Amino acid sequence: MSYLGVGVSPGKHHVRESDLKALDRKVKIAELILRAAVCGLALIAALLVATDTQVKEIFTIRKRAKFTDMKSMVMLVVVNGIVAAYSLVHTFRCVVSMLRGSVLFNKPLAWLIFSGDQVMAYMIVVAIGASAQSAAYAKLGEPQVEWMKVCDMYAKFCNQVGEGIASSVFACASMIIVSAISAFSLFRLYDGNKAW
Amino acid sequence: MSYLGVGVSPGKHHVRESDLKALDRKVKIAELILRAAVCGLALIAALLVATDTQVKEIFTIRKRAKFTDMKSMVMLVVVNGIVAAYSLVHTFRCVVSMLRGSVLFNKPLAWLIFSGDQVMAYMIVVAIGASAQSAAYAKLGEPQVEWMKVCDMYAKFCNQVGEGIASSVFACASMIIVSAISAFSLFRLYDGNKAW
């Protein structure tokens, strides 16, 4: 990681201020880009799954597949929607903070952002776990318990759900990095060097 | 969180060294207890699921339910096993570091522990998401896609899996706190106060 290379070696704690300011700026830009990416990707994921539908005629019966047929898909849509809205708010916060040039001095606010990011990251991970598992059953079936494949019948529907999950995975990866950045922004306020 | 109360107010960065040493000791003890808890709980979860079995006779056919019938249960056992082994190693590391009184000065080591903890936390969350989803299908079925309930037939088996998932959830909660502690231990080495 690039943080390792800012010239801080164990035992030497006096880093030039300009180095840290440059690092700080890079971290802020990375955070802004990642938050915007999370917002876009989570929104795409939610829309892809929520708008997905396929009608199949079996003899004379019309059956329409939609995301509400599976609770895990509903959860995926809801969680991605929440993460997108949350990320939108924080993208604006990042922009405002960069324009104003203000700094995160405030420990309670840093704790709030850190906690929010952690909740979002774990929430999207658990939603992906559940929906990927459902998708695997739908695609492959689980013969031991006689759950049949349903993707053979609804191929187009399943593909679009797959795209939604993929988009959600990228949103999740970005969210995990964002949550590490907010951990960095919070815990660096606790001066570790003085404690040793 | 208790860190908010150590007497650091925004703008005042000179905290008494003794306060930080006391905080440091508390954090270390908390980390040790939590890592030991993760190890125990994850081990219990893995054993509960892996040893679970139930035989059912339907007319003259004997059918044995076991965790390998569902891929998500296999994943739950494997992930809990890995997390337990990882936590055991780190519990020993914590004990040794406390006995020696050595401190975490080393940024590469702190990065390694932080990264490992993050991987374990997200891995166990995704495993819980997938296996809880499978358990929900097994317990409730998914009528829209004609996946039938299997827990009606294998009630004892399902209950034990449920206990395993519950134990895994507690292991996961502790692992998430541990990963926050290792983020704290890492990022406090980056002196944020000097940067502003």
Short mmCIF file of C-alpha atoms in Angstrom, two decimals:
data_model
loop_
_atom_site.label_atom_id
_atom_site.label_comp_id
_atom_site.label_asym_id
_atom_site.label_seq_id
_atom_site.Cartn_x
_atom_site.Cartn_y
_atom_site.Cartn_z
CA MET A 1 0.00 0.00 0.00
CA SER A 2 1.18 3.46 -0.76
CA TYR A 3 0.93 4.54 2.87
CA LEU A 4 3.90 2.39 3.61
CA GLY A 5 6.07 4.52 1.42
CA VAL A 6 5.61 7.97 2.88
CA GLY A 7 8.93 7.79 4.60
CA VAL A 8 7.78 6.69 8.02
CA SER A 9 9.99 3.97 9.31
CA PRO A 10 9.36 2.33 12.68
CA GLY A 11 10.75 4.53 15.37
CA LYS A 12 10.82 7.66 13.26
CA HIS A 13 7.66 9.61 13.77
CA HIS A 14 8.54 12.98 12.43
CA VAL A 15 7.19 13.11 8.95
CA ARG A 16 7.30 16.27 6.93
CA GLU A 17 3.98 18.06 7.06
CA SER A 18 3.85 18.57 3.30
CA ASP A 19 4.09 14.79 2.73
CA LEU A 20 1.14 14.18 4.99
CA LYS A 21 -0.90 16.93 3.35
CA ALA A 22 -0.26 15.38 -0.06
CA LEU A 23 -1.26 11.95 1.28
CA ASP A 24 -4.33 13.49 2.80
CA ARG A 25 -5.39 15.04 -0.50
CA LYS A 26 -4.91 11.73 -2.35
CA VAL A 27 -6.99 9.89 0.25
CA LYS A 28 -9.78 12.46 -0.10
CA ILE A 29 -9.86 12.22 -3.89
CA ALA A 30 -9.85 8.41 -3.69
CA GLU A 31 -12.72 8.53 -1.21
CA LEU A 32 -14.76 10.84 -3.45
CA ILE A 33 -14.25 8.71 -6.57
CA LEU A 34 -15.03 5.48 -4.72
CA ARG A 35 -18.17 6.86 -3.07
CA ALA A 36 -19.47 8.06 -6.43
CA ALA A 37 -18.65 4.64 -7.91
CA VAL A 38 -20.49 2.83 -5.11
CA CYS A 39 -23.50 5.07 -5.65
CA GLY A 40 -23.62 4.40 -9.41
CA LEU A 41 -22.92 0.68 -9.22
CA ALA A 42 -25.40 0.01 -6.42
CA LEU A 43 -28.07 1.98 -8.30
CA ILE A 44 -27.41 -0.01 -11.48
CA ALA A 45 -27.58 -3.26 -9.49
CA ALA A 46 -30.89 -2.29 -7.87
CA LEU A 47 -32.42 -1.20 -11.19
CA LEU A 48 -31.19 -4.26 -13.10
CA VAL A 49 -32.78 -6.63 -10.61
CA ALA A 50 -35.91 -4.56 -9.91
CA THR A 51 -36.83 -4.04 -13.56
CA ASP A 52 -36.10 -7.65 -14.52
CA THR A 53 -39.08 -9.62 -15.76
CA GLN A 54 -39.78 -12.48 -18.13
CA VAL A 55 -43.05 -14.00 -19.27
CA LYS A 56 -43.21 -17.68 -20.10
CA GLU A 57 -46.14 -19.54 -21.59
CA ILE A 58 -46.42 -23.13 -20.49
CA PHE A 59 -49.24 -24.70 -22.49
CA THR A 60 -51.95 -22.12 -21.89
CA ILE A 61 -50.68 -20.77 -18.58
CA ARG A 62 -48.78 -17.47 -18.65
CA LYS A 63 -46.25 -17.18 -15.87
CA ARG A 64 -44.36 -13.97 -15.19
CA ALA A 65 -41.02 -14.16 -13.37
CA LYS A 66 -40.16 -11.08 -11.32
CA PHE A 67 -37.70 -10.25 -8.59
CA THR A 68 -40.35 -10.37 -5.85
CA ASP A 69 -40.63 -14.13 -6.44
CA MET A 70 -37.49 -14.54 -4.36
CA LYS A 71 -37.00 -12.82 -1.03
CA SER A 72 -33.24 -12.65 -1.47
CA MET A 73 -33.68 -10.60 -4.66
CA VAL A 74 -35.97 -8.18 -2.82
CA MET A 75 -33.28 -7.89 -0.15
CA LEU A 76 -30.63 -7.28 -2.83
CA VAL A 77 -32.69 -4.46 -4.37
CA VAL A 78 -33.47 -2.85 -0.99
CA VAL A 79 -29.89 -3.06 0.28
CA ASN A 80 -28.44 -1.70 -2.96
CA GLY A 81 -30.97 1.12 -2.88
CA ILE A 82 -30.00 2.03 0.68
CA VAL A 83 -26.28 1.85 -0.13
CA ALA A 84 -26.78 4.03 -3.24
CA ALA A 85 -28.71 6.69 -1.29
CA TYR A 86 -26.17 6.64 1.54
CA SER A 87 -23.29 6.96 -0.91
CA LEU A 88 -24.98 9.84 -2.73
CA VAL A 89 -25.24 11.80 0.52
CA HIS A 90 -21.60 11.11 1.36
CA THR A 91 -20.43 11.95 -2.15
CA PHE A 92 -21.97 15.40 -1.67
CA ARG A 93 -20.35 15.67 1.76
CA CYS A 94 -16.96 14.86 0.21
CA VAL A 95 -17.44 17.45 -2.54
CA VAL A 96 -18.49 20.14 -0.06
CA SER A 97 -15.61 19.31 2.26
CA MET A 98 -13.12 19.49 -0.63
CA LEU A 99 -14.51 22.78 -1.95
CA ARG A 100 -14.43 24.35 1.48
CA GLY A 101 -11.05 22.85 2.18
CA SER A 102 -12.32 21.88 5.60
CA VAL A 103 -10.78 18.97 7.44
CA LEU A 104 -12.18 16.16 9.48
CA PHE A 105 -11.24 17.27 12.92
CA ASN A 106 -14.32 16.16 14.61
CA LYS A 107 -14.10 12.77 16.31
CA PRO A 108 -17.86 12.22 16.78
CA LEU A 109 -18.44 12.91 13.05
CA ALA A 110 -15.55 10.62 12.11
CA TRP A 111 -17.06 7.90 14.32
CA LEU A 112 -20.45 8.41 12.67
CA ILE A 113 -19.02 8.09 9.15
CA PHE A 114 -16.90 5.08 10.17
CA SER A 115 -19.89 3.29 11.74
CA GLY A 116 -22.17 4.05 8.79
CA ASP A 117 -19.59 2.78 6.31
CA GLN A 118 -19.07 -0.41 8.29
CA VAL A 119 -22.81 -1.09 8.43
CA MET A 120 -23.19 -0.49 4.68
CA ALA A 121 -20.20 -2.67 3.79
CA TYR A 122 -21.34 -5.64 5.90
CA MET A 123 -24.96 -5.21 4.81
CA ILE A 124 -24.10 -5.38 1.12
CA VAL A 125 -21.78 -8.36 1.71
CA VAL A 126 -24.52 -10.34 3.46
CA ALA A 127 -27.05 -9.41 0.72
CA ILE A 128 -24.62 -10.61 -1.95
CA GLY A 129 -24.01 -13.84 -0.02
CA ALA A 130 -27.73 -14.56 0.20
CA SER A 131 -28.62 -13.62 -3.37
CA ALA A 132 -25.61 -15.36 -4.90
CA GLN A 133 -26.65 -18.50 -3.01
CA SER A 134 -30.20 -18.20 -4.37
CA ALA A 135 -28.86 -17.60 -7.86
CA ALA A 136 -26.69 -20.71 -7.55
CA TYR A 137 -29.72 -22.82 -6.59
CA ALA A 138 -31.74 -21.29 -9.44
CA LYS A 139 -28.97 -21.98 -11.94
CA LEU A 140 -27.72 -25.36 -10.73
CA GLY A 141 -30.52 -26.69 -8.55
CA GLU A 142 -29.84 -28.70 -5.39
CA PRO A 143 -30.65 -32.28 -6.33
CA GLN A 144 -30.19 -33.66 -2.78
CA VAL A 145 -33.21 -31.72 -1.57
CA GLU A 146 -35.01 -31.81 -4.92
CA TRP A 147 -34.88 -28.09 -5.57
CA MET A 148 -35.05 -27.81 -9.34
CA LYS A 149 -33.20 -25.45 -11.64
CA VAL A 150 -35.44 -22.59 -12.67
CA CYS A 151 -32.98 -20.78 -14.91
CA ASP A 152 -33.52 -23.29 -17.70
CA MET A 153 -36.99 -21.83 -18.06
CA TYR A 154 -36.15 -18.20 -17.39
CA ALA A 155 -32.73 -17.76 -19.01
CA LYS A 156 -33.08 -14.05 -19.85
CA PHE A 157 -34.40 -13.28 -16.37
CA CYS A 158 -31.54 -15.14 -14.70
CA ASN A 159 -28.89 -13.45 -16.84
CA GLN A 160 -30.11 -10.01 -15.88
CA VAL A 161 -30.15 -10.96 -12.19
CA GLY A 162 -26.58 -12.19 -12.67
CA GLU A 163 -25.59 -8.80 -14.10
CA GLY A 164 -27.24 -7.12 -11.11
CA ILE A 165 -25.29 -9.29 -8.67
CA ALA A 166 -22.06 -8.58 -10.57
CA SER A 167 -22.67 -4.83 -10.37
CA SER A 168 -23.42 -5.23 -6.68
CA VAL A 169 -20.14 -7.10 -6.17
CA PHE A 170 -18.20 -4.17 -7.66
CA ALA A 171 -20.18 -1.73 -5.50
CA CYS A 172 -19.34 -3.91 -2.50
CA ALA A 173 -15.61 -3.99 -3.29
CA SER A 174 -15.56 -0.19 -3.53
CA MET A 175 -17.58 0.10 -0.33
CA ILE A 176 -15.07 -2.10 1.51
CA ILE A 177 -12.21 0.17 0.41
CA VAL A 178 -14.26 3.24 1.43
CA SER A 179 -14.85 1.73 4.86
CA ALA A 180 -11.09 1.18 5.23
CA ILE A 181 -10.52 4.83 4.26
CA SER A 182 -13.00 6.04 6.86
CA ALA A 183 -11.31 3.80 9.45
CA PHE A 184 -8.03 5.46 8.47
CA SER A 185 -9.58 8.94 8.75
CA LEU A 186 -10.96 8.14 12.19
CA PHE A 187 -8.18 6.22 13.87
CA ARG A 188 -5.34 8.46 12.71
CA LEU A 189 -6.90 11.05 15.02
CA TYR A 190 -5.73 8.80 17.88
CA ASP A 191 -2.09 9.57 18.15
CA GLY A 192 -0.51 6.15 18.49
CA ASN A 193 3.08 7.28 18.45
CA LYS A 194 2.79 9.22 21.67
CA ALA A 195 1.46 6.16 23.45
CA TRP A 196 4.56 4.07 23.00
CA MET B 1 -17.51 4.43 22.41
CA SER B 2 -15.14 4.80 25.32
CA TYR B 3 -12.41 6.26 23.12
CA LEU B 4 -14.42 9.45 22.92
CA GLY B 5 -13.93 10.02 26.58
CA VAL B 6 -10.18 9.92 26.96
CA GLY B 7 -9.98 13.65 27.18
CA VAL B 8 -9.04 14.43 23.61
CA SER B 9 -11.05 17.36 22.39
CA PRO B 10 -10.75 18.67 18.83
CA GLY B 11 -7.80 20.97 18.60
CA LYS B 12 -6.13 19.63 21.69
CA HIS B 13 -3.69 16.94 20.75
CA HIS B 14 -1.57 16.63 23.78
CA VAL B 15 -2.96 13.78 25.72
CA ARG B 16 -1.25 12.52 28.80
CA GLU B 17 0.87 9.50 28.03
CA SER B 18 -0.47 7.52 30.97
CA ASP B 19 -4.04 7.87 29.65
CA LEU B 20 -3.04 6.45 26.30
CA LYS B 21 -1.11 3.61 27.90
CA ALA B 22 -4.17 2.67 29.94
CA LEU B 23 -6.34 2.81 26.82
CA ASP B 24 -3.78 0.73 25.00
CA ARG B 25 -3.85 -1.95 27.68
CA LYS B 26 -7.65 -2.10 27.64
CA VAL B 27 -7.68 -2.44 23.86
CA LYS B 28 -5.16 -5.28 24.05
CA ILE B 29 -7.15 -7.18 26.66
CA ALA B 30 -10.36 -6.68 24.67
CA GLU B 31 -8.62 -7.96 21.55
CA LEU B 32 -7.34 -11.06 23.35
CA ILE B 33 -10.75 -11.93 24.82
CA LEU B 34 -12.54 -11.35 21.52
CA ARG B 35 -10.07 -13.41 19.50
CA ALA B 36 -10.40 -16.31 21.94
CA ALA B 37 -14.21 -15.96 21.72
CA VAL B 38 -14.13 -15.99 17.91
CA CYS B 39 -11.96 -19.10 17.98
CA GLY B 40 -14.30 -20.96 20.34
CA LEU B 41 -17.56 -19.88 18.70
CA ALA B 42 -16.38 -20.57 15.15
CA LEU B 43 -15.14 -24.00 16.22
CA ILE B 44 -18.48 -24.79 17.87
CA ALA B 45 -20.31 -23.61 14.74
CA ALA B 46 -18.17 -25.78 12.46
CA LEU B 47 -18.56 -28.85 14.71
CA LEU B 48 -22.31 -28.41 15.17
CA VAL B 49 -22.90 -28.31 11.42
CA ALA B 50 -20.28 -30.89 10.43
CA THR B 51 -21.42 -33.54 12.93
CA ASP B 52 -25.12 -32.99 12.20
CA THR B 53 -26.92 -35.95 10.71
CA GLN B 54 -30.40 -37.43 10.68
CA VAL B 55 -31.75 -40.66 9.22
CA LYS B 56 -35.30 -40.82 7.94
CA GLU B 57 -37.14 -43.86 6.75
CA ILE B 58 -39.68 -43.18 4.03
CA PHE B 59 -41.53 -46.44 3.43
CA THR B 60 -38.57 -48.76 3.00
CA ILE B 61 -36.04 -46.17 1.80
CA ARG B 62 -33.53 -44.93 4.36
CA LYS B 63 -32.35 -41.40 3.68
CA ARG B 64 -29.56 -39.77 5.65
CA ALA B 65 -29.38 -35.97 5.80
CA LYS B 66 -25.90 -34.57 6.25
CA PHE B 67 -24.27 -31.18 5.83
CA THR B 68 -22.65 -32.13 2.52
CA ASP B 69 -26.12 -32.24 0.96
CA MET B 70 -25.99 -28.45 0.74
CA LYS B 71 -23.01 -26.58 -0.62
CA SER B 72 -23.69 -23.57 1.58
CA MET B 73 -23.36 -25.76 4.70
CA VAL B 74 -20.03 -27.06 3.45
CA MET B 75 -18.95 -23.45 2.95
CA LEU B 76 -20.12 -22.56 6.46
CA VAL B 77 -18.08 -25.40 7.98
CA VAL B 78 -14.96 -24.58 5.95
CA VAL B 79 -15.12 -20.83 6.62
CA ASN B 80 -15.74 -21.32 10.35
CA GLY B 81 -12.85 -23.76 10.45
CA ILE B 82 -10.51 -21.28 8.77
CA VAL B 83 -11.67 -18.44 11.05
CA ALA B 84 -11.18 -20.63 14.15
CA ALA B 85 -7.64 -21.62 13.11
CA TYR B 86 -6.75 -18.02 12.23
CA SER B 87 -8.10 -16.78 15.55
CA LEU B 88 -6.20 -19.44 17.47
CA VAL B 89 -2.92 -18.28 15.94
CA HIS B 90 -3.71 -14.64 16.73
CA THR B 91 -4.84 -15.44 20.26
CA PHE B 92 -1.38 -16.90 20.86
CA ARG B 93 0.22 -13.85 19.25
CA CYS B 94 -1.77 -11.59 21.61
CA VAL B 95 -0.75 -13.64 24.66
CA VAL B 96 2.93 -13.61 23.66
CA SER B 97 2.83 -9.88 22.93
CA MET B 98 1.21 -9.17 26.30
CA LEU B 99 3.66 -11.37 28.22
CA ARG B 100 6.64 -9.79 26.51
CA GLY B 101 5.11 -6.35 26.86
CA SER B 102 6.10 -5.69 23.28
CA VAL B 103 4.21 -3.12 21.25
CA LEU B 104 2.98 -3.04 17.70
CA PHE B 105 5.45 -0.65 16.19
CA ASN B 106 5.75 -2.38 12.94
CA LYS B 107 3.59 -1.00 10.14
CA PRO B 108 3.94 -3.97 7.76
CA LEU B 109 2.88 -6.36 10.55
CA ALA B 110 -0.03 -4.08 11.48
CA TRP B 111 -1.10 -4.01 7.81
CA LEU B 112 -0.88 -7.81 7.67
CA ILE B 113 -3.05 -8.26 10.76
CA PHE B 114 -5.52 -5.61 9.56
CA SER B 115 -5.84 -7.23 6.11
CA GLY B 116 -6.19 -10.73 7.56
CA ASP B 117 -8.90 -9.59 9.97
CA GLN B 118 -10.81 -7.82 7.22
CA VAL B 119 -10.71 -10.93 5.01
CA MET B 120 -11.90 -13.16 7.86
CA ALA B 121 -14.72 -10.77 8.85
CA TYR B 122 -16.10 -10.40 5.32
CA MET B 123 -15.64 -14.12 4.61
CA ILE B 124 -17.67 -15.18 7.63
CA VAL B 125 -20.36 -12.56 6.83
CA VAL B 126 -20.78 -13.87 3.29
CA ALA B 127 -20.87 -17.48 4.53
CA ILE B 128 -23.57 -16.58 7.05
CA GLY B 129 -25.55 -14.76 4.34
CA ALA B 130 -25.45 -17.77 2.05
CA SER B 131 -26.19 -20.40 4.70
CA ALA B 132 -28.94 -18.37 6.38
CA GLN B 133 -30.55 -18.01 2.96
CA SER B 134 -30.36 -21.78 2.40
CA ALA B 135 -31.72 -22.40 5.88
CA ALA B 136 -34.62 -20.04 5.15
CA TYR B 137 -35.47 -21.97 1.98
CA ALA B 138 -35.20 -25.27 3.83
CA LYS B 139 -37.43 -24.04 6.65
CA LEU B 140 -39.98 -22.00 4.69
CA GLY B 141 -39.62 -23.20 1.12
CA GLU B 142 -39.97 -20.84 -1.85
CA PRO B 143 -43.38 -21.61 -3.31
CA GLN B 144 -42.96 -19.34 -6.36
CA VAL B 145 -40.22 -21.55 -7.73
CA GLU B 146 -41.57 -24.74 -6.19
CA TRP B 147 -38.68 -25.35 -3.81
CA MET B 148 -40.22 -27.37 -1.03
CA LYS B 149 -39.60 -27.16 2.71
CA VAL B 150 -37.23 -29.91 3.80
CA CYS B 151 -37.14 -29.08 7.51
CA ASP B 152 -40.56 -30.65 8.04
CA MET B 153 -38.90 -33.98 7.38
CA TYR B 154 -35.57 -33.32 9.07
CA ALA B 155 -36.53 -31.21 12.08
CA LYS B 156 -33.67 -32.32 14.36
CA PHE B 157 -31.13 -31.84 11.58
CA CYS B 158 -32.41 -28.33 10.81
CA ASN B 159 -32.40 -27.29 14.46
CA GLN B 160 -28.77 -28.25 14.87
CA VAL B 161 -27.83 -26.35 11.70
CA GLY B 162 -29.70 -23.36 13.14
CA GLU B 163 -27.62 -23.58 16.32
CA GLY B 164 -24.48 -23.72 14.19
CA ILE B 165 -25.51 -20.60 12.26
CA ALA B 166 -26.33 -18.81 15.53
CA SER B 167 -22.89 -19.65 16.95
CA SER B 168 -21.36 -18.43 13.71
CA VAL B 169 -23.27 -15.14 13.98
CA PHE B 170 -21.77 -14.52 17.42
CA ALA B 171 -18.31 -15.43 16.10
CA CYS B 172 -18.91 -13.00 13.25
CA ALA B 173 -19.96 -10.15 15.55
CA SER B 174 -16.81 -10.63 17.62
CA MET B 175 -14.69 -10.84 14.45
CA ILE B 176 -16.13 -7.52 13.23
CA ILE B 177 -15.16 -5.83 16.51
CA VAL B 178 -11.69 -7.43 16.31
CA SER B 179 -11.27 -6.09 12.77
CA ALA B 180 -12.18 -2.60 14.02
CA ILE B 181 -9.57 -2.96 16.78
CA SER B 182 -6.89 -3.98 14.30
CA ALA B 183 -7.86 -0.99 12.10
CA PHE B 184 -7.42 1.19 15.20
CA SER B 185 -4.04 -0.38 15.97
CA LEU B 186 -2.87 0.18 12.40
CA PHE B 187 -4.17 3.62 11.55
CA ARG B 188 -3.24 5.29 14.83
CA LEU B 189 0.34 4.78 13.67
CA TYR B 190 -0.43 7.42 11.02
CA ASP B 191 -0.20 10.63 12.90
CA GLY B 192 -3.27 12.52 11.74
CA ASN B 193 -2.93 15.49 14.04
CA LYS B 194 0.29 16.65 12.45
CA ALA B 195 -1.33 16.70 9.03
CA TRP B 196 -3.85 19.36 9.78
#
